[in-house]
């Protein structure tokens, strides 16, 4: 039976994974197609109006037309975010990163979020904002990954199958990571990059098993090729073939056959490193500016009326429109379209029918005379993917001034846009900005001539520039390298890309963190880093643990449980019993005086340190008790009285208090297990308790399935109806607790604790001494860099 | 100071990694270049002799010449392996896999092994054996990875820097995995595949940190591009460019521009799956035959005189030579060389100068009239890389009969070769065999016409065939997929490759394991799988732990330690003290009666089970004591007497016995830490002990550096000189033990134990109950599938 269950579960997970990959690709396909149509509609209408106005001198009308298009689109996007689901703002990668790191972010995997994000990004991109659609696609993939394996929807009640296989946070996280990987795979056509993305972001909370990695790769492959299939069908009209490798493709990096050129040579690495340094600096500035902006937004805009955020988005939209329209008019230069044939273009000798048709049609005439194009408009007035390809593969179209001004405007505008209340990806703007930056190196005559670079394929510099800028802003390494390699489909460019990314990251890391991490930090999410600071080696578990325990007894009165749940927000509680009084009286300080009770090498200094620590703990506790609200402390002391009035040997009667008081923390408490908040609420909901005056205490047993029925939205204690609850009953939590979770010894060094916590994806780690007594609890908060540094500082004030 | 240490260590690790990547690439380059020259010399000489003999009718002479070349080369390879280092036989991947899995394989990372392997593979490949050079390159990379960061050599005494940073098994393992990844990267030009290879094989014992992954990628990139650089320089004479992507390249998969063809379409997936099924079946048969052969070899050849193994290799070499020479003569067909222009060749429209020159020069004339080629000779009488490219990219050269017979001969011969006493990679033979198999689908007219496949690039089928066969034999998934994708440099082929590999693996797994795993299993290495069988959920730590503890006391007499180390082979010992007698007398069964001493839900049945378990344990112990050798049991009882004659409160005097006796295991023993065998030997060597009759017992303190001075070859206890050792001194091990290793509770379910053990890369996991008493020790042996299944069987005999 167990075997059949396992087989069924495995089949279901493969099916789920296929569906996740497929749906993610379909959403990406939908987003792409709709954006394509909306943009085409907009550009065609405005261009037609320009053609009319050229002669009637009414360019203002065209601008107004463009602005009204853009503002209408941006308005829809902003409304969806502000009034629909605020979590849909931004790229979504920080949210997914937090989720995969083990932090529960409310609503992050809801259907409503998906809708607002996917529809919102349609309009924010179509509205001409300098945002990408890749980040939102990754988030969408994550939502689908979290949703599909549940086989039910909480938003749409009727959609429900009874397949309760993956109802745990751990399973769900695995599928969310697979979905996010599928999103990456669809967005960049990068199946391997997708897997590595979920490895780099989801990291240790990633399912370790090999099977799961295979499943993940299958998911990204499904996603990539589903999208490829539909794109090939609709764009190339060749259903069944796979000719469109992804939404963001960089074109073919290939030397024209007649020329003896290389993609790069060894000496170019020096220039690539220079580009990387520059990209790192730009990224650093970008992040610094955006940090200020985000702090400003959190301070002023988040608190005022929602309409302010909508207006902000509209303002940015208007600004972008004006810049995108006026710069071509004033700064852009009209150049004959034949230019692209005269200069030694990279693609000039390839079969000329297709590529040049494309590149010509993507050269924007704007207000230039027929047969000419406006170089600034080609960059600003096109969709961003086309502009990227222009920068990568065509040489000589743009003047140095055009590129420079484009870079500056684009840099500032995209920096302004990221973080406003619209769905906004970061990848494409960064790539475009970086590609323009990379072209400086390429068209700067002094550099080119100095190194005699005519034998180098020029697109390489744009690509490296894009990598440098992107690396400087987001600071990812492995997954970004692989994604970019897969986008270029050229393994021989992998070394330059990697070197540039690493250099950019190192340079940028001097001043600040990656933009995603900054946004996570500003939202004060306790993200677990990859490693603890090496200075933490001097600390042990006892130094960082949380000693203000909230615990339950194996047999607790319902009233206490309700009070405990109401007055705390903890997600998990240790189940403990008090030590017998004869031991208690003998060793008040036993809980801190941990090991080698009779050992020879406990020095006096150590004992003194322990005593001092206990004393400070005592003071802290006093403060805490003083601050706690009346009801609970009254309850607590009442219970304490009750407990001490009874005999000590009967656990059922001696353990009715669930609230930790001052005294309890100093008494040694024997650890029995951990119980989750959700289990306690489910027990309350199902009236699992017994009457203490019954002869043989017995309570109902409920099944594991019953416990997970409500996943992921368990009943909240504050919404619960206590009318039919007998508060004097006693609950036996022992059958439902986890009797042997991972624990650590108080003397374990912090790096070891961190490893265990992070690698095993834990949420609570009890600190148990060698007598089996619980001394404290380590949660994610105790392992963040900030907390550890604080502890270190408090111990060594001079440090 | 700590910071400076860390920085220095990080810089050193980057430097080491660069050197590892560079050296690995240089070794790969050396192997490749020498093989190229040797093979050219051989083929030129033999072909010249054939040209002469064509007219003089002395073909036998040519065959003899070829045979003497081949046998001489094979002899050198076999001598190096048999008399040099037996570990150099085979591909080396099983050995690396074991090492990365945490099993210590003797000599696997020695310089001598590297020499024998690298030089041996030169001659085994040049000797015409059907072996690849990729596996040995991966092993070579692993050796370099293990060696470089030590900054010293144990073989060459003079080569020694004093940089003792990475002297631990864990660090060394990390570098070995990086080196192996560099080997993969060099062999296949696959930097990402290399990283994933070390992830798939080294898996959980892989350093989890992100930095390390980046370092690893840097290593593979260095390796790939160093090799690329030197190959481009020597082969293409263009130093500085990077045009040769790896040793094993599959050529360009690209449709000729004039044809409207695709690499593959959706319907082809069905055929790919069919190919995968076939590949899985062939792989299954291959592995089954090779298993029998290996068992035979282990049974008869391993025990006899070494010369037998050399003769076996020579016999295989002779057989291969005869087949490779006679089949072209008898079965091969002479075909006009213009054929390749007449048939619609894939490359016919590309600039004809280079590619066709190559392909023509690689078509072997053999004994055909000038202007013609022999199709069998083109496959058999070429080096294998050329033959692979022929099969991938040229259509119409080979008849169905030629391919069929080639496949059969090649299949049998390579199956015979793998496992003999020469260095022998498995990848290239499998790819070649699979490519021939894949061509069946391609040139089989009924299949081609049925699916109207003229629009499909035909090389795809050979590639898929190669993937299927390779997948069927080695059963890797992710890393193999990525390696093959990087070899083809075409991301759009990733889905077919992955689907085929997965199908082949599934089909093959029905009957047996991958060939590497079979060889590991036959050497009875306790490899840890990825997961425990799901049936193990019903077991807990106490069910699988090893209860026959060998332990030491915190203060132990030197004599006991020496005896303990001499009579056991364990690598780690728990440090324990006995419980005080008053507790002991109260609860004889306390060690098995673990939790909830006063809890209400321990049922009578559970107690009974515990009692039964203890009783059976008792019986086992009795047997063990009866079987143990005289000296140790006498020592043990003598010490016990000694201990019980003294007072109980003085640890120093009550704990002189280090050998576990019958009584000890039933007494509760308080756990204090773990101490390694190497630490005990180092303490003995440095005379760290004190005299018990001194007033204030004190002993020297030695530093961590001192402990790791001898790494990796610590003094063996049997080689130690005890003359100047005072056996009556007492050693205090507490300063050197690990006081808080990861431990598990006896009730922890086995999957949880397994996860902890595997993910953290442990070697010993003490089982500690909630009183802090050690009940047993879990080692790798207790977590193998075999052991767990045995335990399950002994508990449920009907099962």
PDB file of C-alpha atoms in Angstrom, chain A residues 482-569:
ATOM      1  CA  UNK A 482      24.071  30.338 -17.785  1.00  0.00           C
ATOM      2  CA  UNK A 483      20.983  32.314 -18.767  1.00  0.00           C
ATOM      3  CA  UNK A 484      23.045  34.675 -20.899  1.00  0.00           C
ATOM      4  CA  UNK A 485      24.944  31.776 -22.458  1.00  0.00           C
ATOM      5  CA  UNK A 486      21.686  30.126 -23.349  1.00  0.00           C
ATOM      6  CA  UNK A 487      20.308  33.372 -24.736  1.00  0.00           C
ATOM      7  CA  UNK A 488      23.284  33.709 -27.051  1.00  0.00           C
ATOM      8  CA  UNK A 489      23.375  29.979 -27.799  1.00  0.00           C
ATOM      9  CA  UNK A 490      27.149  30.171 -28.049  1.00  0.00           C
ATOM     10  CA  UNK A 491      29.193  28.290 -25.483  1.00  0.00           C
ATOM     11  CA  UNK A 492      32.424  29.960 -26.507  1.00  0.00           C
ATOM     12  CA  UNK A 493      31.187  33.279 -25.111  1.00  0.00           C
ATOM     13  CA  UNK A 494      30.772  31.769 -21.665  1.00  0.00           C
ATOM     14  CA  UNK A 495      34.151  32.780 -20.285  1.00  0.00           C
ATOM     15  CA  UNK A 496      33.840  36.490 -21.163  1.00  0.00           C
ATOM     16  CA  UNK A 497      30.303  36.579 -19.815  1.00  0.00           C
ATOM     17  CA  UNK A 498      31.290  34.924 -16.570  1.00  0.00           C
ATOM     18  CA  UNK A 499      34.393  37.030 -16.032  1.00  0.00           C
ATOM     19  CA  UNK A 500      32.450  40.226 -16.674  1.00  0.00           C
ATOM     20  CA  UNK A 501      29.628  39.231 -14.366  1.00  0.00           C
ATOM     21  CA  UNK A 502      32.029  38.363 -11.591  1.00  0.00           C
ATOM     22  CA  UNK A 503      34.008  41.555 -11.924  1.00  0.00           C
ATOM     23  CA  UNK A 504      30.820  43.624 -11.993  1.00  0.00           C
ATOM     24  CA  UNK A 505      29.541  41.837  -8.913  1.00  0.00           C
ATOM     25  CA  UNK A 506      32.767  42.320  -6.974  1.00  0.00           C
ATOM     26  CA  UNK A 507      32.953  45.992  -7.831  1.00  0.00           C
ATOM     27  CA  UNK A 508      29.311  46.561  -7.018  1.00  0.00           C
ATOM     28  CA  UNK A 509      29.494  44.623  -3.763  1.00  0.00           C
ATOM     29  CA  UNK A 510      31.957  47.132  -2.405  1.00  0.00           C
ATOM     30  CA  UNK A 511      29.204  49.678  -1.919  1.00  0.00           C
ATOM     31  CA  UNK A 512      25.871  47.922  -1.726  1.00  0.00           C
ATOM     32  CA  UNK A 513      23.940  44.740  -2.380  1.00  0.00           C
ATOM     33  CA  UNK A 514      22.034  43.525  -5.397  1.00  0.00           C
ATOM     34  CA  UNK A 515      18.819  45.389  -6.120  1.00  0.00           C
ATOM     35  CA  UNK A 516      16.609  42.429  -5.264  1.00  0.00           C
ATOM     36  CA  UNK A 517      18.337  42.021  -1.929  1.00  0.00           C
ATOM     37  CA  UNK A 518      18.002  45.729  -1.237  1.00  0.00           C
ATOM     38  CA  UNK A 519      14.262  45.564  -1.795  1.00  0.00           C
ATOM     39  CA  UNK A 520      14.030  42.492   0.403  1.00  0.00           C
ATOM     40  CA  UNK A 521      16.037  44.221   3.086  1.00  0.00           C
ATOM     41  CA  UNK A 522      13.912  47.392   2.929  1.00  0.00           C
ATOM     42  CA  UNK A 523      10.844  45.258   3.511  1.00  0.00           C
ATOM     43  CA  UNK A 524      12.674  43.940   6.615  1.00  0.00           C
ATOM     44  CA  UNK A 525      12.359  40.311   5.666  1.00  0.00           C
ATOM     45  CA  UNK A 526      14.758  38.135   7.664  1.00  0.00           C
ATOM     46  CA  UNK A 527      16.431  36.476   4.727  1.00  0.00           C
ATOM     47  CA  UNK A 528      18.959  33.791   5.486  1.00  0.00           C
ATOM     48  CA  UNK A 529      22.234  34.439   3.728  1.00  0.00           C
ATOM     49  CA  UNK A 530      24.386  31.701   2.290  1.00  0.00           C
ATOM     50  CA  UNK A 531      26.862  31.752   5.116  1.00  0.00           C
ATOM     51  CA  UNK A 532      27.278  33.226   8.542  1.00  0.00           C
ATOM     52  CA  UNK A 533      29.957  35.846   8.960  1.00  0.00           C
ATOM     53  CA  UNK A 534      33.159  34.047   9.829  1.00  0.00           C
ATOM     54  CA  UNK A 535      33.381  36.069  13.011  1.00  0.00           C
ATOM     55  CA  UNK A 536      30.389  34.106  14.287  1.00  0.00           C
ATOM     56  CA  UNK A 537      32.700  31.148  14.883  1.00  0.00           C
ATOM     57  CA  UNK A 538      33.260  32.420  18.394  1.00  0.00           C
ATOM     58  CA  UNK A 539      29.564  32.158  19.259  1.00  0.00           C
ATOM     59  CA  UNK A 540      27.651  29.086  20.259  1.00  0.00           C
ATOM     60  CA  UNK A 541      23.988  28.228  20.070  1.00  0.00           C
ATOM     61  CA  UNK A 542      23.356  29.437  23.588  1.00  0.00           C
ATOM     62  CA  UNK A 543      24.561  32.909  22.685  1.00  0.00           C
ATOM     63  CA  UNK A 544      22.067  33.492  19.958  1.00  0.00           C
ATOM     64  CA  UNK A 545      19.055  31.467  21.025  1.00  0.00           C
ATOM     65  CA  UNK A 546      15.797  33.026  21.999  1.00  0.00           C
ATOM     66  CA  UNK A 547      15.272  32.278  25.674  1.00  0.00           C
ATOM     67  CA  UNK A 548      11.796  33.740  26.027  1.00  0.00           C
ATOM     68  CA  UNK A 549      10.115  30.464  25.372  1.00  0.00           C
ATOM     69  CA  UNK A 550       6.423  30.088  24.825  1.00  0.00           C
ATOM     70  CA  UNK A 551       5.661  26.461  25.438  1.00  0.00           C
ATOM     71  CA  UNK A 552       2.900  23.987  26.095  1.00  0.00           C
ATOM     72  CA  UNK A 553       2.680  20.981  28.371  1.00  0.00           C
ATOM     73  CA  UNK A 554       1.842  17.554  27.046  1.00  0.00           C
ATOM     74  CA  UNK A 555      -1.561  17.836  28.701  1.00  0.00           C
ATOM     75  CA  UNK A 556      -2.826  21.359  28.727  1.00  0.00           C
ATOM     76  CA  UNK A 557      -6.119  22.958  29.509  1.00  0.00           C
ATOM     77  CA  UNK A 558      -7.935  24.301  26.467  1.00  0.00           C
ATOM     78  CA  UNK A 559      -8.141  27.730  28.050  1.00  0.00           C
ATOM     79  CA  UNK A 560      -4.371  27.974  28.234  1.00  0.00           C
ATOM     80  CA  UNK A 561      -3.908  26.932  24.635  1.00  0.00           C
ATOM     81  CA  UNK A 562      -6.423  29.512  23.461  1.00  0.00           C
ATOM     82  CA  UNK A 563      -4.708  32.197  25.466  1.00  0.00           C
ATOM     83  CA  UNK A 564      -1.298  31.166  24.248  1.00  0.00           C
ATOM     84  CA  UNK A 565      -2.365  31.236  20.626  1.00  0.00           C
ATOM     85  CA  UNK A 566      -4.118  34.541  21.044  1.00  0.00           C
ATOM     86  CA  UNK A 567      -1.262  36.327  22.730  1.00  0.00           C
ATOM     87  CA  UNK A 568       1.631  35.083  20.633  1.00  0.00           C
ATOM     88  CA  UNK A 569       2.386  34.927  16.965  1.00  0.00           C
TER      89      UNK A 569
END
